[in-house]
mmCIF file of C-alpha atoms in Angstrom:
data_model
loop_
_atom_site.group_PDB
_atom_site.id
_atom_site.type_symbol
_atom_site.label_atom_id
_atom_site.label_comp_id
_atom_site.label_asym_id
_atom_site.label_seq_id
_atom_site.Cartn_x
_atom_site.Cartn_y
_atom_site.Cartn_z
ATOM 1 C CA MET A 1 0.000 0.000 0.000
ATOM 2 C CA SER A 2 1.746 3.137 -1.249
ATOM 3 C CA SER A 3 1.732 6.171 1.038
ATOM 4 C CA ASP A 4 1.374 8.305 -2.090
ATOM 5 C CA THR A 5 -2.186 7.086 -2.647
ATOM 6 C CA ILE A 6 -3.542 7.094 0.924
ATOM 7 C CA ARG A 7 -4.263 9.645 3.610
ATOM 8 C CA LEU A 8 -5.683 9.677 7.114
ATOM 9 C CA ARG A 9 -8.382 12.066 8.199
ATOM 10 C CA VAL A 10 -10.498 12.517 11.328
ATOM 11 C CA GLU A 11 -14.282 12.825 11.237
ATOM 12 C CA SER A 12 -16.217 14.325 14.152
ATOM 13 C CA ASP A 13 -19.539 13.107 12.751
ATOM 14 C CA ILE A 14 -20.171 9.640 11.363
ATOM 15 C CA SER A 15 -22.677 11.101 8.897
ATOM 16 C CA ALA A 16 -19.709 12.452 6.909
ATOM 17 C CA LEU A 17 -19.573 8.896 5.539
ATOM 18 C CA THR A 18 -22.376 6.902 3.988
ATOM 19 C CA ALA A 19 -23.697 3.723 5.509
ATOM 20 C CA ALA A 20 -22.341 1.780 2.517
ATOM 21 C CA GLN A 21 -18.838 3.223 2.970
ATOM 22 C CA TRP A 22 -18.743 2.486 6.689
ATOM 23 C CA ASN A 23 -20.261 -0.983 6.530
ATOM 24 C CA ALA A 24 -17.980 -2.096 3.683
ATOM 25 C CA CYS A 25 -15.184 -1.816 6.255
ATOM 26 C CA ALA A 26 -17.074 -2.677 9.453
ATOM 27 C CA ASN A 27 -19.164 -5.621 8.230
ATOM 28 C CA PRO A 28 -18.012 -6.584 4.741
ATOM 29 C CA ALA A 29 -19.897 -9.893 4.720
ATOM 30 C CA ASP A 30 -23.126 -7.978 5.267
ATOM 31 C CA ALA A 31 -22.363 -5.813 2.224
ATOM 32 C CA LEU A 32 -22.186 -8.735 -0.231
ATOM 33 C CA ASP A 33 -25.237 -7.797 -2.205
ATOM 34 C CA ARG A 34 -24.036 -4.227 -2.630
ATOM 35 C CA ASP A 35 -20.445 -4.959 -3.623
ATOM 36 C CA PRO A 36 -19.592 -8.132 -5.574
ATOM 37 C CA ASP A 37 -15.879 -7.510 -4.932
ATOM 38 C CA LEU A 38 -16.482 -8.689 -1.355
ATOM 39 C CA LYS A 39 -18.026 -12.020 -2.319
ATOM 40 C CA ASP A 40 -15.256 -14.174 -0.841
ATOM 41 C CA GLU A 41 -15.286 -12.552 2.573
ATOM 42 C CA LYS A 42 -16.514 -14.671 5.497
ATOM 43 C CA SER A 43 -16.053 -12.269 8.422
ATOM 44 C CA PRO A 44 -18.900 -12.412 10.948
ATOM 45 C CA TYR A 45 -21.421 -9.603 11.268
ATOM 46 C CA ASN A 46 -21.033 -7.479 14.392
ATOM 47 C CA PRO A 47 -24.041 -5.225 15.107
ATOM 48 C CA PHE A 48 -22.204 -2.750 17.327
ATOM 49 C CA VAL A 49 -19.667 -1.507 14.783
ATOM 50 C CA SER A 50 -22.352 -1.115 12.134
ATOM 51 C CA TYR A 51 -23.181 2.335 10.787
ATOM 52 C CA GLU A 52 -26.754 1.819 11.963
ATOM 53 C CA PHE A 53 -25.786 1.384 15.619
ATOM 54 C CA LEU A 54 -23.054 4.012 15.826
ATOM 55 C CA SER A 55 -25.027 6.623 13.896
ATOM 56 C CA ALA A 56 -27.997 6.081 16.233
ATOM 57 C CA LEU A 57 -25.743 6.884 19.189
ATOM 58 C CA GLU A 58 -24.656 10.152 17.571
ATOM 59 C CA GLU A 59 -27.970 11.216 16.057
ATOM 60 C CA SER A 60 -29.840 10.620 19.317
ATOM 61 C CA GLY A 61 -27.316 12.643 21.291
ATOM 62 C CA SER A 62 -26.394 9.665 23.455
ATOM 63 C CA VAL A 63 -22.808 10.504 22.488
ATOM 64 C CA GLY A 64 -21.554 13.944 21.552
ATOM 65 C CA ALA A 65 -20.296 17.142 23.120
ATOM 66 C CA ARG A 66 -22.693 17.201 26.056
ATOM 67 C CA THR A 67 -21.909 13.618 27.039
ATOM 68 C CA GLY A 68 -18.112 13.813 27.160
ATOM 69 C CA TRP A 69 -17.864 11.441 24.170
ATOM 70 C CA HIS A 70 -16.604 13.503 21.214
ATOM 71 C CA PRO A 71 -16.445 11.429 17.986
ATOM 72 C CA GLN A 72 -12.978 11.367 16.408
ATOM 73 C CA HIS A 73 -13.357 8.582 13.868
ATOM 74 C CA LEU A 74 -10.177 7.814 11.988
ATOM 75 C CA VAL A 75 -10.603 7.287 8.233
ATOM 76 C CA LEU A 76 -7.918 5.845 5.964
ATOM 77 C CA GLU A 77 -8.631 6.906 2.392
ATOM 78 C CA GLY A 78 -7.342 5.336 -0.776
ATOM 79 C CA GLU A 79 -7.157 6.707 -4.275
ATOM 80 C CA GLY A 80 -10.232 8.724 -5.169
ATOM 81 C CA GLY A 81 -11.171 9.267 -1.535
ATOM 82 C CA GLN A 82 -12.588 5.763 -1.067
ATOM 83 C CA PRO A 83 -12.402 4.692 2.624
ATOM 84 C CA LEU A 84 -10.128 1.678 2.944
ATOM 85 C CA ALA A 85 -10.201 1.439 6.729
ATOM 86 C CA LEU A 86 -11.938 3.056 9.688
ATOM 87 C CA CYS A 87 -11.587 3.225 13.448
ATOM 88 C CA PRO A 88 -14.404 4.332 15.789
ATOM 89 C CA ALA A 89 -12.738 6.671 18.272
ATOM 90 C CA TYR A 90 -13.831 9.275 20.819
ATOM 91 C CA LEU A 91 -12.085 12.082 22.669
ATOM 92 C CA LYS A 92 -13.214 11.785 26.284
ATOM 93 C CA THR A 93 -13.263 13.987 29.354
ATOM 94 C CA HIS A 94 -14.136 11.188 31.807
ATOM 95 C CA SER A 95 -13.949 7.387 32.099
ATOM 96 C CA GLN A 96 -17.642 6.518 32.285
ATOM 97 C CA GLY A 97 -19.373 3.932 30.096
ATOM 98 C CA GLU A 98 -16.252 1.971 29.151
ATOM 99 C CA TYR A 99 -16.222 -1.184 31.351
ATOM 100 C CA VAL A 100 -12.409 -1.345 31.304
ATOM 101 C CA PHE A 101 -11.591 0.682 34.348
ATOM 102 C CA ASP A 102 -8.805 3.267 34.488
ATOM 103 C CA HIS A 103 -10.082 5.585 37.231
ATOM 104 C CA GLY A 104 -7.098 4.612 39.368
ATOM 105 C CA TRP A 105 -4.708 5.531 36.553
ATOM 106 C CA ALA A 106 -6.357 8.938 36.168
ATOM 107 C CA ASP A 107 -6.157 9.599 39.897
ATOM 108 C CA ALA A 108 -2.495 8.561 40.128
ATOM 109 C CA TYR A 109 -1.438 10.615 37.098
ATOM 110 C CA GLU A 110 -3.216 13.752 38.300
ATOM 111 C CA ARG A 111 -1.865 13.411 41.852
ATOM 112 C CA ALA A 112 1.591 13.314 40.263
ATOM 113 C CA GLY A 113 0.866 16.610 38.495
ATOM 114 C CA GLY A 114 -0.254 15.309 35.113
ATOM 115 C CA GLN A 115 -3.500 15.865 33.209
ATOM 116 C CA TYR A 116 -5.191 12.578 32.336
ATOM 117 C CA TYR A 117 -8.132 14.035 30.428
ATOM 118 C CA PRO A 118 -8.720 14.357 27.566
ATOM 119 C CA LYS A 119 -7.955 10.837 26.472
ATOM 120 C CA LEU A 120 -8.887 8.894 23.336
ATOM 121 C CA GLN A 121 -11.149 5.866 23.509
ATOM 122 C CA VAL A 122 -11.356 3.300 20.697
ATOM 123 C CA SER A 123 -14.540 1.423 21.453
ATOM 124 C CA VAL A 124 -18.277 1.178 20.999
ATOM 125 C CA PRO A 125 -19.696 3.493 23.680
ATOM 126 C CA PHE A 126 -21.458 1.807 26.589
ATOM 127 C CA THR A 127 -20.951 -1.627 25.015
ATOM 128 C CA PRO A 128 -18.676 -4.226 26.685
ATOM 129 C CA ALA A 129 -18.753 -6.639 23.744
ATOM 130 C CA THR A 130 -15.710 -7.954 21.922
ATOM 131 C CA GLY A 131 -15.561 -6.980 18.270
ATOM 132 C CA PRO A 132 -13.360 -5.473 15.554
ATOM 133 C CA ARG A 133 -11.998 -1.994 16.161
ATOM 134 C CA LEU A 134 -9.633 -1.681 13.193
ATOM 135 C CA LEU A 135 -12.262 -1.869 10.473
ATOM 136 C CA VAL A 136 -10.742 -2.650 7.097
ATOM 137 C CA ARG A 137 -12.248 -3.091 3.667
ATOM 138 C CA PRO A 138 -11.051 -6.494 2.381
ATOM 139 C CA GLY A 139 -8.086 -6.554 0.031
ATOM 140 C CA ALA A 140 -4.330 -6.919 -0.194
ATOM 141 C CA HIS A 141 -3.943 -3.682 1.748
ATOM 142 C CA ALA A 142 -5.708 -4.980 4.891
ATOM 143 C CA ALA A 143 -2.725 -5.760 7.138
ATOM 144 C CA ALA A 144 -0.907 -2.525 6.287
ATOM 145 C CA ALA A 145 -4.122 -0.533 6.747
ATOM 146 C CA LYS A 146 -4.585 -1.863 10.273
ATOM 147 C CA ARG A 147 -1.052 -0.862 11.190
ATOM 148 C CA ALA A 148 -1.621 2.571 9.660
ATOM 149 C CA LEU A 149 -4.740 3.040 11.828
ATOM 150 C CA ALA A 150 -2.858 2.075 14.999
ATOM 151 C CA GLN A 151 -0.060 4.481 14.115
ATOM 152 C CA GLY A 152 -2.593 7.156 13.241
ATOM 153 C CA LEU A 153 -4.182 6.859 16.677
ATOM 154 C CA ALA A 154 -0.838 7.610 18.324
ATOM 155 C CA THR A 155 -0.472 10.667 16.080
ATOM 156 C CA LEU A 156 -4.010 11.785 16.900
ATOM 157 C CA CYS A 157 -3.206 11.444 20.603
ATOM 158 C CA ASP A 158 -0.402 13.967 20.155
ATOM 159 C CA MET A 159 -2.533 16.288 17.992
ATOM 160 C CA ARG A 160 -5.317 16.406 20.604
ATOM 161 C CA ARG A 161 -2.854 16.683 23.484
ATOM 162 C CA ALA A 162 -4.403 13.605 25.036
ATOM 163 C CA SER A 163 -2.678 11.605 27.732
ATOM 164 C CA SER A 164 -3.402 8.214 26.224
ATOM 165 C CA VAL A 165 -5.397 6.016 23.836
ATOM 166 C CA HIS A 166 -7.408 3.013 25.028
ATOM 167 C CA ALA A 167 -8.662 0.353 22.601
ATOM 168 C CA THR A 168 -11.052 -1.954 24.416
ATOM 169 C CA PHE A 169 -12.828 -5.297 23.882
ATOM 170 C CA LEU A 170 -10.523 -6.226 21.034
ATOM 171 C CA THR A 171 -10.511 -9.293 18.843
ATOM 172 C CA GLU A 172 -7.336 -11.351 19.067
ATOM 173 C CA THR A 173 -6.385 -10.161 15.581
ATOM 174 C CA ASP A 174 -6.660 -6.468 16.435
ATOM 175 C CA ALA A 175 -4.951 -6.983 19.803
ATOM 176 C CA ALA A 176 -1.978 -8.475 17.951
ATOM 177 C CA VAL A 177 -1.748 -5.380 15.724
ATOM 178 C CA PHE A 178 -1.637 -3.036 18.706
ATOM 179 C CA ASP A 179 0.892 -5.314 20.405
ATOM 180 C CA SER A 180 3.149 -5.127 17.339
ATOM 181 C CA GLU A 181 3.002 -1.322 17.614
ATOM 182 C CA GLY A 182 4.176 -1.430 21.219
ATOM 183 C CA TRP A 183 0.889 -0.719 22.985
ATOM 184 C CA LEU A 184 0.413 -2.148 26.481
ATOM 185 C CA PRO A 185 -1.817 -5.247 26.601
ATOM 186 C CA ARG A 186 -4.491 -5.730 29.231
ATOM 187 C CA ILE A 187 -6.784 -8.685 29.875
ATOM 188 C CA ASP A 188 -9.933 -9.268 31.852
ATOM 189 C CA GLN A 189 -12.760 -11.791 31.674
ATOM 190 C CA GLN A 190 -16.427 -12.182 30.870
ATOM 191 C CA PHE A 191 -18.794 -15.140 30.959
ATOM 192 C CA HIS A 192 -20.033 -16.530 27.644
ATOM 193 C CA TRP A 193 -22.241 -19.499 26.801
ATOM 194 C CA THR A 194 -21.189 -21.858 24.012
ATOM 195 C CA ASN A 195 -23.592 -23.862 21.869
ATOM 196 C CA ARG A 196 -22.219 -27.385 21.437
ATOM 197 C CA GLY A 197 -24.783 -28.350 18.846
ATOM 198 C CA TYR A 198 -27.701 -28.596 21.271
ATOM 199 C CA GLY A 199 -31.134 -29.341 19.892
ATOM 200 C CA SER A 200 -32.936 -27.996 22.951
ATOM 201 C CA PHE A 201 -32.408 -26.421 26.360
ATOM 202 C CA ASP A 202 -32.842 -29.891 27.878
ATOM 203 C CA ASP A 203 -29.918 -31.113 25.759
ATOM 204 C CA PHE A 204 -27.795 -28.392 27.321
ATOM 205 C CA LEU A 205 -29.022 -29.238 30.828
ATOM 206 C CA GLY A 206 -28.115 -32.864 30.207
ATOM 207 C CA GLU A 207 -24.439 -31.903 30.230
ATOM 208 C CA LEU A 208 -24.624 -30.247 33.644
ATOM 209 C CA ALA A 209 -24.022 -31.878 36.999
ATOM 210 C CA SER A 210 -27.257 -33.206 38.473
ATOM 211 C CA ARG A 211 -27.436 -30.633 41.266
ATOM 212 C CA LYS A 212 -26.901 -27.723 38.865
ATOM 213 C CA ARG A 213 -29.425 -29.130 36.403
ATOM 214 C CA LYS A 214 -32.107 -29.391 39.079
ATOM 215 C CA ALA A 215 -31.352 -25.893 40.348
ATOM 216 C CA ILE A 216 -31.834 -24.338 36.914
ATOM 217 C CA ARG A 217 -35.081 -26.217 36.299
ATOM 218 C CA ARG A 218 -36.419 -25.032 39.647
ATOM 219 C CA GLU A 219 -35.210 -21.505 38.948
ATOM 220 C CA ARG A 220 -36.972 -21.365 35.581
ATOM 221 C CA ARG A 221 -40.190 -22.716 37.091
ATOM 222 C CA ASP A 222 -40.140 -20.261 39.999
ATOM 223 C CA ALA A 223 -39.389 -17.295 37.714
ATOM 224 C CA LEU A 224 -42.755 -17.760 35.992
ATOM 225 C CA ALA A 225 -44.735 -18.789 39.075
ATOM 226 C CA ASP A 226 -46.668 -15.524 39.423
ATOM 227 C CA GLY A 227 -48.492 -15.870 36.123
ATOM 228 C CA ILE A 228 -45.637 -14.428 34.094
ATOM 229 C CA ASP A 229 -45.214 -15.305 30.442
ATOM 230 C CA ILE A 230 -42.287 -14.561 28.132
ATOM 231 C CA LYS A 231 -42.409 -13.315 24.565
ATOM 232 C CA TRP A 232 -39.668 -12.828 21.983
ATOM 233 C CA LEU A 233 -39.970 -9.775 19.755
ATOM 234 C CA THR A 234 -37.816 -9.043 16.735
ATOM 235 C CA GLY A 235 -38.075 -7.202 13.436
ATOM 236 C CA ARG A 236 -41.472 -5.691 12.656
ATOM 237 C CA GLU A 237 -42.948 -7.246 15.790
ATOM 238 C CA ILE A 238 -41.279 -4.510 17.865
ATOM 239 C CA THR A 239 -43.524 -1.470 18.187
ATOM 240 C CA GLU A 240 -42.976 1.980 19.647
ATOM 241 C CA ALA A 241 -45.121 0.878 22.571
ATOM 242 C CA ASP A 242 -42.645 -1.942 23.194
ATOM 243 C CA TRP A 243 -39.785 0.564 23.114
ATOM 244 C CA ASP A 244 -41.684 2.771 25.571
ATOM 245 C CA ALA A 245 -42.046 -0.174 27.934
ATOM 246 C CA PHE A 246 -38.461 -1.284 27.573
ATOM 247 C CA PHE A 247 -37.121 2.234 28.068
ATOM 248 C CA ALA A 248 -39.075 2.459 31.325
ATOM 249 C CA PHE A 249 -37.362 -0.763 32.468
ATOM 250 C CA TYR A 250 -33.963 0.575 31.393
ATOM 251 C CA MET A 251 -34.435 3.864 33.233
ATOM 252 C CA GLU A 252 -35.736 2.225 36.395
ATOM 253 C CA THR A 253 -32.908 -0.295 36.697
ATOM 254 C CA GLY A 254 -30.216 1.956 35.241
ATOM 255 C CA SER A 255 -30.993 4.794 37.638
ATOM 256 C CA ARG A 256 -30.575 2.467 40.609
ATOM 257 C CA LYS A 257 -27.485 0.734 39.260
ATOM 258 C CA TRP A 258 -25.499 3.496 37.545
ATOM 259 C CA GLY A 259 -27.022 6.733 38.784
ATOM 260 C CA ARG A 260 -27.573 8.086 35.273
ATOM 261 C CA PRO A 261 -28.438 5.811 32.334
ATOM 262 C CA TYR A 262 -26.382 6.508 29.224
ATOM 263 C CA LEU A 263 -28.923 5.996 26.442
ATOM 264 C CA ASN A 264 -31.966 8.117 25.694
ATOM 265 C CA ARG A 265 -35.384 7.196 24.326
ATOM 266 C CA ARG A 266 -34.601 8.502 20.824
ATOM 267 C CA PHE A 267 -31.758 5.997 20.505
ATOM 268 C CA TYR A 268 -34.124 3.059 20.806
ATOM 269 C CA SER A 269 -36.479 4.419 18.153
ATOM 270 C CA LEU A 270 -33.554 4.870 15.777
ATOM 271 C CA ILE A 271 -32.206 1.351 16.158
ATOM 272 C CA GLY A 272 -35.773 0.097 15.885
ATOM 273 C CA GLU A 273 -36.019 1.825 12.506
ATOM 274 C CA ARG A 274 -32.578 0.830 11.233
ATOM 275 C CA MET A 275 -31.745 -2.615 12.581
ATOM 276 C CA ALA A 276 -34.831 -4.237 14.087
ATOM 277 C CA ASP A 277 -34.040 -7.538 12.369
ATOM 278 C CA ARG A 278 -30.795 -7.579 14.384
ATOM 279 C CA ILE A 279 -32.582 -7.039 17.710
ATOM 280 C CA LEU A 280 -34.264 -9.463 20.093
ATOM 281 C CA LEU A 281 -36.431 -8.062 22.878
ATOM 282 C CA VAL A 282 -37.250 -10.615 25.552
ATOM 283 C CA MET A 283 -40.328 -9.256 27.311
ATOM 284 C CA ALA A 284 -41.896 -10.606 30.495
ATOM 285 C CA ARG A 285 -45.602 -9.934 30.978
ATOM 286 C CA ARG A 286 -48.049 -10.410 33.817
ATOM 287 C CA GLY A 287 -51.761 -9.776 33.568
ATOM 288 C CA GLY A 288 -51.332 -8.438 30.047
ATOM 289 C CA ARG A 289 -48.793 -5.817 31.177
ATOM 290 C CA SER A 290 -45.079 -5.778 30.351
ATOM 291 C CA ILE A 291 -43.129 -5.829 33.617
ATOM 292 C CA ALA A 292 -39.546 -6.644 32.593
ATOM 293 C CA GLY A 293 -37.383 -7.037 29.527
ATOM 294 C CA ALA A 294 -33.925 -7.493 28.069
ATOM 295 C CA ILE A 295 -32.494 -6.263 24.786
ATOM 296 C CA ASN A 296 -30.172 -8.479 22.761
ATOM 297 C CA PHE A 297 -28.406 -7.852 19.466
ATOM 298 C CA ILE A 298 -28.087 -10.633 16.909
ATOM 299 C CA GLY A 299 -24.753 -11.193 15.178
ATOM 300 C CA SER A 300 -24.090 -13.757 12.492
ATOM 301 C CA ASP A 301 -22.943 -16.303 15.083
ATOM 302 C CA THR A 302 -23.408 -14.587 18.464
ATOM 303 C CA LEU A 303 -26.281 -13.257 20.540
ATOM 304 C CA TYR A 304 -25.171 -10.209 22.517
ATOM 305 C CA GLY A 305 -27.121 -9.502 25.692
ATOM 306 C CA ARG A 306 -27.067 -5.838 26.662
ATOM 307 C CA HIS A 307 -29.571 -4.157 28.973
ATOM 308 C CA TRP A 308 -32.192 -5.481 31.311
ATOM 309 C CA GLY A 309 -34.756 -3.770 33.482
ATOM 310 C CA CYS A 310 -37.981 -4.333 35.408
ATOM 311 C CA ILE A 311 -40.762 -2.463 37.147
ATOM 312 C CA GLU A 312 -41.777 -5.434 39.293
ATOM 313 C CA GLU A 313 -39.445 -7.628 41.323
ATOM 314 C CA HIS A 314 -39.914 -11.392 41.038
ATOM 315 C CA PRO A 315 -37.520 -14.150 42.193
ATOM 316 C CA PHE A 316 -35.187 -15.397 39.449
ATOM 317 C CA LEU A 317 -36.874 -13.314 36.729
ATOM 318 C CA HIS A 318 -33.600 -11.586 35.899
ATOM 319 C CA PHE A 319 -31.882 -14.920 35.275
ATOM 320 C CA GLU A 320 -34.770 -16.180 33.157
ATOM 321 C CA VAL A 321 -35.103 -13.100 30.958
ATOM 322 C CA CYS A 322 -31.389 -12.414 30.514
ATOM 323 C CA TYR A 323 -29.660 -15.797 30.531
ATOM 324 C CA HIS A 324 -31.986 -18.769 30.062
ATOM 325 C CA GLN A 325 -34.092 -17.162 27.350
ATOM 326 C CA ALA A 326 -30.916 -16.093 25.532
ATOM 327 C CA ILE A 327 -29.763 -19.718 25.478
ATOM 328 C CA ASP A 328 -33.174 -20.828 24.203
ATOM 329 C CA PHE A 329 -32.987 -18.278 21.373
ATOM 330 C CA ALA A 330 -29.398 -19.154 20.453
ATOM 331 C CA ILE A 331 -30.295 -22.844 20.207
ATOM 332 C CA ALA A 332 -33.389 -22.061 18.108
ATOM 333 C CA ARG A 333 -31.367 -19.835 15.746
ATOM 334 C CA GLY A 334 -28.285 -22.045 15.630
ATOM 335 C CA LEU A 335 -26.045 -19.331 17.079
ATOM 336 C CA SER A 336 -22.736 -20.499 18.482
ATOM 337 C CA THR A 337 -22.305 -18.099 21.401
ATOM 338 C CA VAL A 338 -24.173 -15.950 23.879
ATOM 339 C CA GLU A 339 -22.273 -12.981 25.303
ATOM 340 C CA ALA A 340 -24.173 -11.747 28.325
ATOM 341 C CA GLY A 341 -22.278 -8.542 29.061
ATOM 342 C CA ALA A 342 -19.714 -7.493 31.618
ATOM 343 C CA GLN A 343 -18.798 -9.166 34.905
ATOM 344 C CA GLY A 344 -21.177 -11.424 36.823
ATOM 345 C CA GLU A 345 -19.777 -14.595 38.403
ATOM 346 C CA HIS A 346 -23.399 -15.663 39.006
ATOM 347 C CA LYS A 347 -23.498 -16.536 35.291
ATOM 348 C CA LEU A 348 -21.107 -19.445 35.895
ATOM 349 C CA ALA A 349 -23.752 -21.584 37.627
ATOM 350 C CA ARG A 350 -25.983 -21.078 34.579
ATOM 351 C CA GLY A 351 -23.508 -22.495 32.069
ATOM 352 C CA TYR A 352 -21.678 -19.314 31.084
ATOM 353 C CA LEU A 353 -17.930 -19.937 31.234
ATOM 354 C CA PRO A 354 -15.066 -17.454 31.738
ATOM 355 C CA VAL A 355 -13.341 -16.186 28.598
ATOM 356 C CA THR A 356 -10.561 -13.645 28.163
ATOM 357 C CA THR A 357 -11.275 -10.097 27.004
ATOM 358 C CA ARG A 358 -8.494 -7.898 25.619
ATOM 359 C CA SER A 359 -7.600 -4.233 25.436
ATOM 360 C CA ALA A 360 -4.543 -2.226 24.422
ATOM 361 C CA HIS A 361 -3.260 1.072 25.807
ATOM 362 C CA PHE A 362 -0.986 3.766 24.405
ATOM 363 C CA ILE A 363 0.455 5.968 27.160
ATOM 364 C CA ALA A 364 2.167 9.123 25.923
ATOM 365 C CA ASP A 365 4.201 9.967 29.052
ATOM 366 C CA PRO A 366 7.214 7.574 29.253
ATOM 367 C CA GLY A 367 7.374 7.560 33.055
ATOM 368 C CA PHE A 368 3.660 6.979 33.446
ATOM 369 C CA ARG A 369 3.779 4.305 30.745
ATOM 370 C CA GLU A 370 6.430 2.417 32.731
ATOM 371 C CA ALA A 371 4.292 2.509 35.871
ATOM 372 C CA VAL A 372 1.172 1.333 34.016
ATOM 373 C CA ALA A 373 3.140 -1.466 32.331
ATOM 374 C CA ALA A 374 4.296 -2.778 35.709
ATOM 375 C CA TYR A 375 0.743 -2.656 37.057
ATOM 376 C CA LEU A 376 -0.648 -4.490 34.012
ATOM 377 C CA ALA A 377 1.922 -7.268 34.330
ATOM 378 C CA ARG A 378 0.732 -7.958 37.875
ATOM 379 C CA GLU A 379 -2.906 -7.648 36.871
ATOM 380 C CA ARG A 380 -2.518 -10.148 33.990
ATOM 381 C CA SER A 381 -1.031 -12.729 36.340
ATOM 382 C CA TYR A 382 -3.891 -12.327 38.800
ATOM 383 C CA SER A 383 -6.531 -12.401 36.049
ATOM 384 C CA GLN A 384 -5.168 -15.627 34.570
ATOM 385 C CA GLU A 385 -5.139 -17.317 37.969
ATOM 386 C CA ALA A 386 -8.675 -16.135 38.746
ATOM 387 C CA GLN A 387 -9.976 -17.362 35.395
ATOM 388 C CA ALA A 388 -8.454 -20.803 35.922
ATOM 389 C CA GLU A 389 -10.073 -21.049 39.360
ATOM 390 C CA LEU A 390 -13.464 -20.048 37.988
ATOM 391 C CA ALA A 391 -13.222 -22.492 35.091
ATOM 392 C CA ALA A 392 -12.655 -25.273 37.615
ATOM 393 C CA GLN A 393 -16.053 -24.413 39.137
ATOM 394 C CA ALA A 394 -17.925 -24.919 35.859
ATOM 395 C CA PRO A 395 -21.320 -26.632 36.335
ATOM 396 C CA PHE A 396 -20.724 -29.306 33.707
ATOM 397 C CA ARG A 397 -20.459 -32.966 34.600
ATOM 398 C CA ARG A 398 -16.965 -34.107 35.392
ATOM 399 C CA ASP A 399 -17.077 -36.532 32.475
ATOM 400 C CA HIS A 400 -17.965 -33.679 30.098
ATOM 401 C CA ASP A 401 -15.494 -33.530 27.231
ATOM 402 C CA GLU A 402 -14.311 -30.057 26.207
ATOM 403 C CA PRO A 403 -14.541 -29.308 22.481
#
């Protein structure tokens, strides 16, 4: 890839690009019908890096100047101005809504006389789901384009006088690119469910230890004991009334849990218009009234659980709506994985196993970088030990063979 035919630019508004331009880099397999040159690509569809999702965040005002998330999307252009690669990035004045925590870093740096904010964040806002961050249109240029984006982020850090750049919830492939550029690696864990070719939820339960199997059956029965029924809604089945109900759940639970929910009502209408076929609402109803719900996003091989909320408290309803119903849907759709969001060791007893999540960090100040590197080395050792201990507590039968 010749430097004479490419250039990097920064866009503060995703609408400066078309949906087709963005998605040809973010989700090339989903653009097959629009661009026959992509016909051999097999990369999985990720809903969160799609133009539809990210533009809804910006257009609704869920991200933008008033939120402390200032879009700084990096665009690598080829000959004729055609985007060859993209990177969703944000200049930030706080560390909220990221799920990879650096509050301690900010405090330490500022106590030492530095200024931690602004910083650059390479992520999908408010979304702790692993996915591509170096979004590249397929072609011979792909590997070089990813390196150019990583290098461009370091340059942008200097241009914006930011303290650092943080790329979070990375795929292994993107993590390796940042590692090759000398960024500091960080790991953590989430709990994901894996479909081993099950034909039904009972098939899945059959692989669990007897005590765990009985506990889940009792839990599912008790969750619906008060006359509650569950309905799946997707595509055109989702109405504005459903979004009104779900937003009430989100605000009720989010206000108690986070203090201030990140997403506004307009956001949900926009994704309902633009990507309803990629959304699953699991709604719990009692007496004809919706009382709880969870929103999931449907990838090509993964169901991503995001938010849950309720206006009535019922034993085990959270587990049923968020975890068991997600497994039921994944089995019915033939999806290979359920990602149920950040943290939550309670997921382990329900068949969700620990997996590694990855991030990469560019620290501009050499002295501060050295201190962070030492901290991350200790943290990685602890995280690996903790994950091994949790995996040993998996609910599967002892004679269960790993894939």
